[in-house]
Coordinates of C-alpha atoms in Angstrom, one line a residue:
M252 CA -34.4 18.6 -15.9
T253 CA -32.0 21.2 -17.2
N254 CA -32.8 24.8 -18.2
I255 CA -32.4 24.2 -21.9
I256 CA -34.7 21.2 -21.9
W257 CA -37.4 23.3 -20.1
I258 CA -37.1 25.9 -22.8
L259 CA -37.3 23.3 -25.6
L260 CA -40.4 21.8 -24.1
R261 CA -42.0 25.2 -23.5
N262 CA -41.5 26.2 -27.1
A263 CA -42.8 22.8 -28.3
I264 CA -46.0 23.5 -26.3
D265 CA -46.1 27.2 -27.5
C266 CA -45.9 26.2 -31.1
A267 CA -49.4 24.8 -31.0
Q268 CA -50.5 28.4 -30.3
I269 CA -48.3 29.7 -33.2
N270 CA -46.0 31.6 -30.8
T271 CA -42.9 29.9 -32.2
S272 CA -41.9 29.9 -35.8
F273 CA -41.4 26.8 -37.9
N274 CA -37.8 27.7 -38.6
S275 CA -37.1 28.4 -34.9
V276 CA -38.3 24.9 -34.0
K277 CA -36.0 23.5 -36.7
S278 CA -33.1 25.5 -35.1
Y279 CA -33.8 23.9 -31.7
M280 CA -33.8 20.5 -33.4
F281 CA -30.4 21.3 -34.8
V282 CA -29.1 22.3 -31.4
I283 CA -30.3 19.1 -29.8
R284 CA -28.6 16.9 -32.5
H285 CA -25.3 18.6 -32.0
R286 CA -25.2 19.7 -28.4
V287 CA -27.2 17.3 -26.2
T288 CA -24.9 14.5 -25.2
S289 CA -27.6 12.0 -24.0
P290 CA -28.9 9.9 -26.9
L291 CA -32.2 9.2 -25.0
I292 CA -33.0 12.8 -24.1
A293 CA -32.0 14.0 -27.7
F294 CA -34.3 11.4 -29.2
L295 CA -37.3 12.3 -27.0
L296 CA -36.9 16.0 -27.6
I297 CA -36.4 15.7 -31.4
S298 CA -39.4 13.5 -31.6
L299 CA -41.5 16.0 -29.7
L300 CA -40.3 19.0 -31.8
S301 CA -40.6 17.0 -35.1
G302 CA -44.3 16.7 -34.4
C303 CA -44.4 20.4 -33.5
S304 CA -42.7 21.4 -36.8
Q305 CA -45.1 19.2 -38.8
L306 CA -48.0 21.0 -37.2
L307 CA -46.5 24.4 -38.0
A308 CA -45.8 23.4 -41.6
T309 CA -49.3 22.1 -42.3
K310 CA -51.4 24.5 -40.3
T311 CA -53.5 26.9 -42.4
P312 CA -52.8 30.6 -41.4
P313 CA -55.9 32.4 -40.0
A314 CA -57.7 34.8 -42.2
E315 CA -57.0 37.6 -39.8
P316 CA -54.2 38.1 -37.3
L317 CA -55.0 36.9 -33.8
T318 CA -53.4 40.0 -32.3
S319 CA -52.8 43.5 -33.4
E320 CA -49.0 43.0 -33.0
P321 CA -47.0 43.0 -36.2
T322 CA -45.8 39.6 -37.6
I323 CA -42.1 38.9 -37.9
A324 CA -40.6 37.6 -41.1
I325 CA -38.5 34.5 -40.6
D326 CA -35.5 34.1 -42.9
E327 CA -34.5 30.6 -43.9
N328 CA -31.1 31.2 -42.4
D329 CA -32.7 31.1 -38.9
C330 CA -32.4 27.3 -39.2
I331 CA -28.6 27.6 -38.9
V332 CA -27.4 27.9 -35.3
T333 CA -24.3 29.9 -34.9
E334 CA -21.8 29.9 -31.9
Q335 CA -23.3 33.3 -30.9
D336 CA -26.8 31.8 -31.0
W337 CA -25.7 28.9 -28.8
D338 CA -24.1 31.3 -26.3
E339 CA -27.5 32.8 -25.7
F340 CA -28.9 29.5 -24.6
P341 CA -28.8 28.8 -20.8
P342 CA -25.9 26.4 -20.0
L343 CA -26.7 22.7 -20.3
V344 CA -25.8 21.5 -16.8
A345 CA -26.9 18.2 -15.2
P346 CA -28.4 18.9 -11.7
D347 CA -25.9 16.5 -10.1
I348 CA -23.2 14.0 -11.1
W349 CA -25.5 11.0 -11.0
E350 CA -27.8 12.5 -13.6
R351 CA -24.8 13.3 -15.8
I352 CA -23.6 9.7 -15.5
R353 CA -27.1 8.3 -16.4
S354 CA -27.3 10.5 -19.4
G355 CA -24.0 9.1 -20.8
Y356 CA -24.8 5.4 -20.5
Q357 CA -23.9 3.5 -23.7
L358 CA -23.7 -0.2 -22.8
A359 CA -26.7 -2.3 -23.9
H360 CA -29.1 -3.5 -21.3
V361 CA -28.6 -7.1 -20.2
D362 CA -30.9 -9.1 -18.0
N363 CA -29.6 -12.3 -16.5
K364 CA -29.3 -14.1 -13.2
W365 CA -25.6 -13.0 -12.6
I366 CA -26.6 -9.4 -12.8
H367 CA -29.6 -10.0 -10.6
Q368 CA -27.4 -11.6 -7.9
Q369 CA -25.1 -8.6 -7.8
R370 CA -27.9 -6.1 -8.0
D371 CA -29.7 -7.8 -5.1
W372 CA -26.5 -7.6 -3.0
Y373 CA -26.2 -3.9 -3.5
A374 CA -29.9 -3.3 -2.8
K375 CA -29.6 -5.2 0.5
H376 CA -26.6 -3.1 1.6
P377 CA -27.8 0.5 1.3
S378 CA -25.2 1.7 3.8
Y379 CA -22.4 0.4 1.7
M380 CA -23.6 2.3 -1.4
E381 CA -24.0 5.5 0.6
R382 CA -20.5 5.1 2.1
V383 CA -18.9 4.4 -1.2
A384 CA -20.7 7.3 -2.9
K385 CA -19.5 9.7 -0.2
R386 CA -16.0 8.4 -0.4
G387 CA -15.8 8.9 -4.1
G388 CA -17.5 12.3 -4.1
S389 CA -14.2 14.1 -4.3
Y390 CA -12.9 12.1 -7.3
I391 CA -15.9 11.2 -9.5
Y392 CA -16.4 14.6 -11.2
H393 CA -12.9 14.4 -12.6
I394 CA -13.4 10.8 -13.8
V395 CA -16.7 11.8 -15.5
E396 CA -15.0 14.7 -17.2
E397 CA -12.2 12.5 -18.6
I398 CA -14.6 9.8 -19.8
E399 CA -16.8 12.4 -21.5
K400 CA -13.8 13.9 -23.3
R401 CA -13.0 10.5 -24.7
G402 CA -16.6 9.6 -25.7
M403 CA -16.4 6.5 -23.6
P404 CA -19.4 4.8 -21.9
M405 CA -20.3 6.7 -18.7
E406 CA -20.8 3.3 -17.0
L407 CA -17.0 3.3 -16.6
A408 CA -17.3 6.1 -14.0
L409 CA -18.7 3.4 -11.7
L410 CA -15.8 1.0 -12.2
P411 CA -13.8 2.3 -9.2
I412 CA -16.7 1.1 -7.0
V413 CA -16.2 -2.4 -8.3
E414 CA -12.4 -2.1 -8.1
S415 CA -11.8 -0.4 -4.8
A416 CA -15.1 0.9 -3.3
F417 CA -13.4 4.3 -4.1
D418 CA -10.8 3.8 -1.4
P419 CA -7.6 5.4 -2.7
F420 CA -5.5 3.3 -0.3
A421 CA -7.0 0.0 -1.2
Y422 CA -4.5 -2.8 -1.6
S423 CA -5.4 -6.2 -2.9
H424 CA -4.0 -9.7 -2.5
G425 CA -2.7 -9.4 -6.1
R426 CA -0.7 -6.3 -5.2
A427 CA -3.1 -4.0 -7.0
S428 CA -3.3 -0.4 -5.6
G429 CA -5.4 2.7 -5.8
I430 CA -9.0 3.4 -6.9
W431 CA -8.4 1.7 -10.2
Q432 CA -6.5 -1.2 -8.6
I433 CA -3.5 -1.3 -10.8
V434 CA -0.8 -3.9 -10.2
P435 CA 2.9 -2.8 -10.2
R436 CA 3.8 -4.3 -13.6
T437 CA 0.8 -2.9 -15.4
G438 CA 1.5 0.5 -13.7
K439 CA 5.0 0.6 -15.0
G440 CA 3.8 -0.3 -18.5
L441 CA 1.3 2.5 -18.3
G442 CA 4.1 5.0 -17.3
L443 CA 3.1 5.3 -13.7
K444 CA 6.0 6.2 -11.5
Q445 CA 6.5 4.1 -8.4
N446 CA 9.2 4.7 -5.8
W447 CA 9.8 5.2 -2.1
W448 CA 8.2 8.7 -2.0
Y449 CA 5.4 8.3 -4.5
D450 CA 3.1 5.7 -6.1
G451 CA 1.4 6.9 -9.3
R452 CA -1.1 4.0 -9.1
R453 CA -2.8 6.0 -6.3
D454 CA -2.5 9.4 -8.0
I455 CA -6.1 10.4 -8.8
L456 CA -5.1 12.2 -12.0
A457 CA -2.4 10.0 -13.3
S458 CA -4.1 6.7 -12.5
T459 CA -7.4 7.8 -14.1
E460 CA -5.7 8.8 -17.3
A461 CA -3.7 5.6 -17.4
S462 CA -6.7 3.4 -16.7
L463 CA -8.9 5.0 -19.3
S464 CA -6.2 4.8 -21.9
Y465 CA -5.6 1.1 -21.1
L466 CA -9.4 0.4 -21.4
E467 CA -9.4 2.1 -24.8
R468 CA -6.6 -0.1 -26.0
L469 CA -8.3 -3.2 -24.7
Y470 CA -11.6 -2.1 -26.4
T471 CA -9.7 -1.8 -29.7
R472 CA -7.9 -5.2 -29.2
F473 CA -11.2 -7.0 -28.5
D474 CA -13.0 -5.8 -31.6
N475 CA -14.8 -2.9 -29.9
D476 CA -16.5 -5.0 -27.3
W477 CA -16.6 -3.2 -24.0
L478 CA -17.6 -6.3 -21.9
L479 CA -14.5 -8.1 -23.2
A480 CA -12.4 -5.1 -22.6
L481 CA -13.6 -4.9 -19.0
A482 CA -12.9 -8.6 -18.5
A483 CA -9.4 -8.1 -19.8
Y484 CA -8.9 -5.2 -17.5
N485 CA -9.7 -7.4 -14.5
S486 CA -8.0 -10.7 -15.4
G487 CA -5.5 -9.6 -18.1
P488 CA -5.9 -9.6 -21.9
G489 CA -4.0 -12.9 -22.2
N490 CA -6.6 -14.8 -20.1
V491 CA -9.5 -13.4 -22.2
S492 CA -7.7 -14.1 -25.5
R493 CA -7.1 -17.8 -24.5
A494 CA -10.7 -18.2 -23.5
I495 CA -11.8 -16.8 -26.9
R496 CA -9.5 -19.3 -28.7
R497 CA -10.8 -22.2 -26.6
N498 CA -14.4 -21.3 -27.6
K499 CA -13.5 -20.9 -31.2
Q500 CA -11.9 -24.3 -31.3
K501 CA -15.1 -25.8 -29.8
G502 CA -17.4 -23.8 -32.1
K503 CA -18.9 -21.9 -29.2
P504 CA -19.8 -18.2 -29.1
T505 CA -17.0 -15.9 -28.0
D506 CA -18.9 -13.1 -26.3
Y507 CA -18.3 -12.4 -22.6
W508 CA -21.3 -14.4 -21.3
N509 CA -20.1 -17.6 -23.0
L510 CA -16.4 -17.5 -22.0
K511 CA -14.9 -19.6 -19.2
L512 CA -13.0 -17.0 -17.2
P513 CA -11.6 -16.8 -13.6
R514 CA -14.3 -16.7 -11.0
E515 CA -13.5 -13.2 -10.0
T516 CA -13.8 -12.0 -13.6
Q517 CA -17.1 -13.9 -14.0
A518 CA -18.6 -11.7 -11.3
Y519 CA -16.7 -8.5 -12.4
V520 CA -18.8 -7.4 -15.4
P521 CA -22.1 -8.3 -13.7
K522 CA -21.2 -6.1 -10.7
L523 CA -20.7 -3.1 -13.0
L524 CA -23.9 -3.7 -14.9
A525 CA -25.8 -4.1 -11.7
L526 CA -24.4 -0.8 -10.5
K527 CA -25.6 0.7 -13.7
E528 CA -29.2 -0.3 -12.9
I529 CA -28.8 0.8 -9.3
V530 CA -27.7 4.3 -10.3
L531 CA -30.3 4.5 -13.1
Q532 CA -33.2 3.8 -10.7
P533 CA -32.1 4.1 -7.1
D534 CA -35.7 4.6 -5.9
L535 CA -36.7 1.2 -7.4
F536 CA -34.1 -0.4 -5.0
S537 CA -34.9 1.8 -2.0
L538 CA -31.5 3.4 -2.2
N539 CA -30.6 7.0 -1.5
L540 CA -27.5 8.1 -3.4
P541 CA -25.9 11.1 -1.7
R542 CA -26.1 14.2 -3.8
I543 CA -22.8 15.0 -5.5
E544 CA -22.6 18.4 -7.2
N545 CA -21.8 18.4 -10.9
Q546 CA -18.7 20.5 -10.4
S547 CA -15.0 20.0 -9.6
H548 CA -14.2 19.4 -6.0
F549 CA -10.5 20.1 -6.2
A550 CA -8.0 22.4 -8.1
V551 CA -4.6 21.3 -9.3
V552 CA -1.8 23.5 -8.0
D553 CA 1.8 23.3 -9.3
T554 CA 4.2 23.7 -6.3
E555 CA 7.3 23.6 -8.7
S556 CA 9.4 22.0 -5.9
Q557 CA 9.3 19.4 -3.1
I558 CA 7.1 20.5 -0.1
D559 CA 6.5 19.1 3.3
L560 CA 2.9 17.9 3.4
A561 CA 2.4 19.3 6.9
Q562 CA 3.4 22.7 5.7
A563 CA 1.2 22.4 2.6
A564 CA -1.8 21.5 4.8
D565 CA -1.2 24.5 7.1
I566 CA -0.9 26.9 4.1
A567 CA -4.2 25.5 2.6
G568 CA -6.0 25.6 5.9
I569 CA -7.0 21.9 5.7
S570 CA -6.3 18.8 7.8
M571 CA -3.7 16.2 7.0
D572 CA -6.4 13.6 6.4
E573 CA -8.0 15.8 3.8
L574 CA -4.7 16.5 2.1
Y575 CA -3.7 12.9 1.9
K576 CA -7.1 11.7 0.6
L577 CA -6.8 14.1 -2.3
N578 CA -3.1 13.2 -2.8
P579 CA -3.0 9.5 -1.8
A580 CA 0.0 8.9 -4.1
F581 CA 2.5 10.4 -1.6
N582 CA 3.9 7.6 0.6
R583 CA 5.8 9.8 3.1
W584 CA 5.9 13.2 4.8
A585 CA 6.7 15.2 1.7
T586 CA 6.1 15.2 -2.0
D587 CA 8.6 13.4 -4.2
P588 CA 11.7 15.5 -4.7
G589 CA 11.8 14.3 -8.3
G590 CA 8.2 15.3 -9.0
P591 CA 5.4 15.4 -9.8
H592 CA 5.3 18.8 -8.2
Q593 CA 1.6 19.3 -7.9
L594 CA -1.0 19.0 -5.2
L595 CA -4.8 18.7 -5.4
I596 CA -6.4 21.3 -3.1
P597 CA -10.1 21.8 -2.3
V598 CA -11.6 24.4 -4.6
A599 CA -12.6 26.5 -1.7
N600 CA -9.0 26.6 -0.4
E601 CA -7.2 27.1 -3.8
E602 CA -6.6 30.8 -3.6
Q603 CA -5.4 30.7 0.0
F604 CA -3.0 28.0 -0.9
R605 CA -1.6 29.8 -4.0
E606 CA -1.1 33.0 -2.1
G607 CA 0.5 31.3 0.8
L608 CA 2.8 29.3 -1.5
K609 CA 4.1 32.5 -3.1
Q610 CA 5.4 33.7 0.3
I611 CA 7.6 30.6 0.9
P612 CA 10.7 30.2 -1.3
P613 CA 11.3 26.6 -2.7
E614 CA 14.3 26.1 -0.5
Q615 CA 12.2 26.7 2.6
R616 CA 9.4 24.3 1.8
V617 CA 11.4 21.4 3.3
T618 CA 13.4 21.5 6.6
W619 CA 17.1 20.6 6.2
K620 CA 19.6 19.2 8.7
R621 CA 23.4 19.1 8.4
Y622 CA 24.3 15.6 9.6
K623 CA 27.9 14.7 10.6
I624 CA 28.7 11.2 9.5
R625 CA 29.7 8.9 12.4
P626 CA 31.9 5.7 12.3
G627 CA 29.8 2.8 11.1
D628 CA 27.1 5.0 9.4
T629 CA 25.7 3.9 6.1
L630 CA 23.4 5.8 3.8
S631 CA 20.6 3.3 4.5
V632 CA 20.9 3.8 8.2
I633 CA 20.9 7.6 8.0
A634 CA 18.0 7.5 5.6
A635 CA 15.9 5.2 7.9
K636 CA 16.8 7.5 10.9
Y637 CA 15.4 10.6 9.1
H638 CA 12.5 8.9 7.3
T639 CA 13.9 9.6 3.8
S640 CA 15.4 7.4 1.0
T641 CA 18.9 6.4 0.1
Q642 CA 18.3 7.6 -3.4
S643 CA 17.2 11.1 -2.1
L644 CA 20.4 11.4 0.0
K645 CA 22.5 10.5 -3.0
A646 CA 20.8 13.0 -5.3
I647 CA 20.8 15.8 -2.7
N648 CA 24.4 15.4 -1.9
N649 CA 25.6 14.6 -5.4
L650 CA 26.9 11.1 -4.5
R651 CA 27.5 8.6 -7.2
G652 CA 28.0 5.6 -5.0
N653 CA 27.1 4.4 -1.5
T654 CA 30.5 5.2 0.1
I655 CA 30.5 7.8 2.8
R656 CA 33.3 8.9 5.2
A657 CA 33.1 9.5 8.9
G658 CA 33.5 13.2 9.8
K659 CA 32.0 14.5 6.6
T660 CA 28.5 16.1 6.5
L661 CA 25.4 15.3 4.6
M662 CA 22.4 17.5 3.9
V663 CA 19.3 15.6 5.0
P664 CA 15.6 16.6 4.5
V665 CA 13.6 16.1 7.7
A666 CA 9.9 16.2 8.5
S667 CA 8.7 19.4 10.3
K668 CA 6.3 17.3 12.5
G669 CA 6.5 14.0 14.3
K670 CA 5.8 11.0 12.1
S671 CA 2.4 10.4 13.6
H672 CA 1.2 13.8 12.3
Y673 CA 1.4 12.4 8.8
S674 CA -1.8 10.5 9.2
Y675 CA -1.8 8.6 5.9
S676 CA 1.9 8.1 5.2
S677 CA 2.9 4.5 4.5
T678 CA 4.2 3.9 8.0
E679 CA 1.1 5.3 9.7
R680 CA -1.3 3.4 7.4
L681 CA 0.6 0.2 8.3
A682 CA 0.4 1.0 12.1
K683 CA -3.3 1.7 11.8
K684 CA -3.8 -1.6 9.9
Q685 CA -1.9 -3.6 12.4
Q686 CA -3.8 -2.0 15.3
T687 CA -7.2 -2.5 13.6
V688 CA -6.5 -6.1 12.8
G689 CA -5.2 -6.7 16.3
Q690 CA -8.6 -5.6 17.8
N691 CA -10.3 -8.5 16.0
Q692 CA -7.7 -11.2 16.7
S693 CA -7.3 -13.7 19.5
G694 CA -4.1 -15.2 20.6
Q695 CA -0.7 -13.7 21.2
K696 CA 0.9 -10.8 19.3
I697 CA 4.3 -11.6 17.9
T698 CA 6.7 -9.1 16.3
H699 CA 8.9 -11.0 13.9
I700 CA 12.1 -9.4 12.5
V701 CA 12.7 -10.6 9.0
Q702 CA 16.0 -12.6 8.6
K703 CA 18.0 -13.8 5.7
G704 CA 16.1 -16.5 3.8
D705 CA 12.7 -15.6 5.3
S706 CA 9.5 -15.7 3.3
F707 CA 5.8 -15.5 4.2
W708 CA 5.7 -19.2 3.7
S709 CA 8.6 -20.0 6.0
I710 CA 7.4 -17.5 8.7
G711 CA 3.9 -19.1 8.4
Q712 CA 5.4 -22.5 9.0
K713 CA 7.4 -21.3 12.0
Y714 CA 4.3 -19.8 13.7
K715 CA 1.7 -22.1 12.3
V716 CA -0.3 -19.4 10.5
S717 CA -1.1 -19.0 6.8
P718 CA 1.1 -16.8 4.7
G719 CA -2.1 -15.0 3.5
K720 CA -2.9 -14.0 7.0
I721 CA 0.6 -12.7 7.8
A722 CA 0.4 -10.5 4.6
K723 CA -3.1 -9.2 5.5
W724 CA -2.1 -8.4 9.1
N725 CA 0.8 -6.2 7.7
N726 CA -1.2 -4.5 4.9
M727 CA 0.7 -6.5 2.2
A728 CA 0.0 -9.0 -0.5
P729 CA 1.5 -12.6 -0.3
A730 CA 3.5 -11.9 -3.4
D731 CA 5.1 -8.7 -1.9
P732 CA 8.9 -8.9 -1.2
I733 CA 10.0 -8.7 2.4
K734 CA 13.3 -7.1 3.5
L735 CA 15.9 -7.9 6.1
G736 CA 15.2 -6.2 9.4
Q737 CA 11.5 -5.6 8.5
K738 CA 9.1 -5.9 11.4
L739 CA 6.1 -8.1 10.8
V740 CA 3.2 -8.3 13.3
L741 CA 1.3 -11.6 13.6
W742 CA -1.0 -13.4 16.1
T743 CA -0.7 -17.0 17.2
S744 CA -1.9 -19.1 20.1
S745 CA 0.6 -19.3 23.0
N746 CA 1.3 -23.0 22.5
Q747 CA 2.4 -22.3 19.0
V748 CA 5.1 -19.7 19.8
P749 CA 8.6 -21.1 18.9
R750 CA 10.8 -21.5 21.9
T751 CA 13.4 -19.2 20.4
T752 CA 10.9 -16.4 20.6
G753 CA 10.2 -16.6 24.3
S754 CA 7.0 -16.7 26.3
Q755 CA 6.0 -13.2 25.4
G756 CA 7.9 -12.5 22.2
I757 CA 8.4 -8.7 23.0
I758 CA 10.8 -7.4 20.4
R759 CA 12.4 -4.0 20.9
K760 CA 14.8 -2.0 18.8
V761 CA 18.0 -1.4 20.7
S762 CA 20.7 1.1 19.8
Y763 CA 24.0 -0.4 21.0
T764 CA 27.4 1.3 21.1
V765 CA 30.4 -1.0 20.6
R766 CA 32.7 -1.1 23.6
K767 CA 36.4 -2.0 23.9
G768 CA 36.8 -5.7 23.6
D769 CA 33.4 -6.3 21.8
S770 CA 33.1 -8.7 18.9
L771 CA 30.1 -9.8 16.8
H772 CA 30.0 -13.1 18.7
R773 CA 30.2 -11.5 22.1
I774 CA 27.3 -9.1 21.3
A775 CA 25.2 -11.9 19.8
D776 CA 25.7 -14.0 23.0
K777 CA 24.9 -11.0 25.2
F778 CA 21.5 -10.3 23.5
Q779 CA 20.8 -13.9 22.5
I780 CA 20.6 -13.1 18.8
R781 CA 22.5 -14.4 15.8
V782 CA 25.7 -12.9 14.2
S783 CA 24.0 -13.1 10.8
D784 CA 21.2 -10.9 12.1
I785 CA 23.6 -8.2 13.4
L786 CA 25.3 -8.2 10.0
A787 CA 22.0 -7.9 8.1
W788 CA 20.5 -5.2 10.3
N789 CA 23.6 -3.0 10.0
Q790 CA 24.7 -3.9 6.4
L791 CA 28.0 -5.3 7.7
K792 CA 30.3 -8.0 6.3
V793 CA 31.6 -11.0 8.2
S794 CA 35.1 -9.5 7.8
S795 CA 33.9 -6.1 9.3
Y796 CA 36.0 -4.8 12.2
L797 CA 34.1 -3.3 15.0
Q798 CA 35.4 -0.1 16.5
P799 CA 34.7 1.3 20.0
G800 CA 32.0 3.9 19.8
Q801 CA 30.5 2.4 16.6
P802 CA 26.7 2.4 16.8
L803 CA 24.7 -0.8 16.0
T804 CA 21.0 -1.4 15.6
L805 CA 19.7 -4.6 17.2
F806 CA 16.3 -6.1 17.5
V807 CA 16.1 -7.9 20.8
D808 CA 13.5 -10.0 22.6
V809 CA 13.6 -8.3 25.9
T810 CA 12.0 -11.2 27.7
R811 CA 15.1 -13.3 27.0
V812 CA 17.8 -10.9 28.0
N813 CA 19.0 -10.9 31.6

């Protein structure tokens, strides 16, 4: 219970002994109405003090003073609480974030079997709730702050548990990403930037603002019904609108509980309402919610330029894991050269980071390399080699098109550490996913190089595995596009490996230098690959003329080459 509530209760008790004036009690009631955000707490305190004020107003003064101390005259203006008066009250601070969330509940209590089912599941998995709560500990204070500013139901602070279990790197079969699980198209509509360097759907600040704004719009669209707004957030407003129209045509109720919605959406709202009950009374369900302090866990620091994330972590004195988990939107080894130029840093390390950043000029926050263009080089090949993007190379070197000339130089940003150091970059997350999945798989590991015309479906047919499994094994969604030359890892039984893949299917990247007399067909025969693949991997045309010394990138099954 907060300090101010203790004071109010103490004065309510004291008023029976005529130690608190009638007008002072009225002042406290005014403060509660205008300052206490929890409707339940406000109601209870006002009810208590109302009884106290009535007692003071009707009680007959004693014939003689109870003490020898002089009485104090109370002016009627004491009932008005000024800003100065309020400043003298102890701060109204919830003891932890869970209490603050409970005090801001607005959604009506609902009791039905769907909620019971979800509630029972959470109650039977206490370790899940503890794990999720700890994972979200760094983010939830910010979310609560933003919800409170908008006057929205505090139950929405629990929505990321339903969406992603507070995993900032969660990626669904529907291509949704981040703690709020936003799909690419919705993200673009909400103004979230998505490119090779950065994905705003995973940005804690940007995605929270976008999701809450989207929920507000849905709330207005569906006649101020939060349950319908939540259903629309999950399955799309079109699905909810169509379900409402169907019910209207049949003369049926159009509230959430009577709509026919996708199975996932039918469980979505009950999950949130079950979590509401779990957080309200964790002891009732034998759950222990880890304490999360009701204060910010990170500070926002403007870097004003691109910065190598390894350098940023060193300056702040934190690990790469910690930096990435606070800044999960960054896909690579550095922040996006085009912005946003800000990083979330633990509060305890903020000052150290700010001071360290001042000592490093913007041009020294990324390592640069002067690269001399070789015959056969393309921007995409150079970008892949140095783990950057074609767009960045063009912007840095003021190139309008994709044409480059051998002998010229390019300025290329390069990572200061090896790629494995950037623990949660896109490539490292994929490698971890493939390794983790592989530990639980039986059969033979195959590395498939994507060729022209390939799709998850055609690859699945080739190896006799489902497209969904291939996508999952490679941390993708079945609807994600795949690119020429992309490496996909999959597992299949030995008797299902296509003959063209070989008995082991060990694919290796080979850097081949064109020799005098070489042709595309000769190289293809030598490595038992297709001419079309060589063209695709090196962005060449059929009419391209190979020159001695020209480098080629090949993906070769080493078990088939003599």
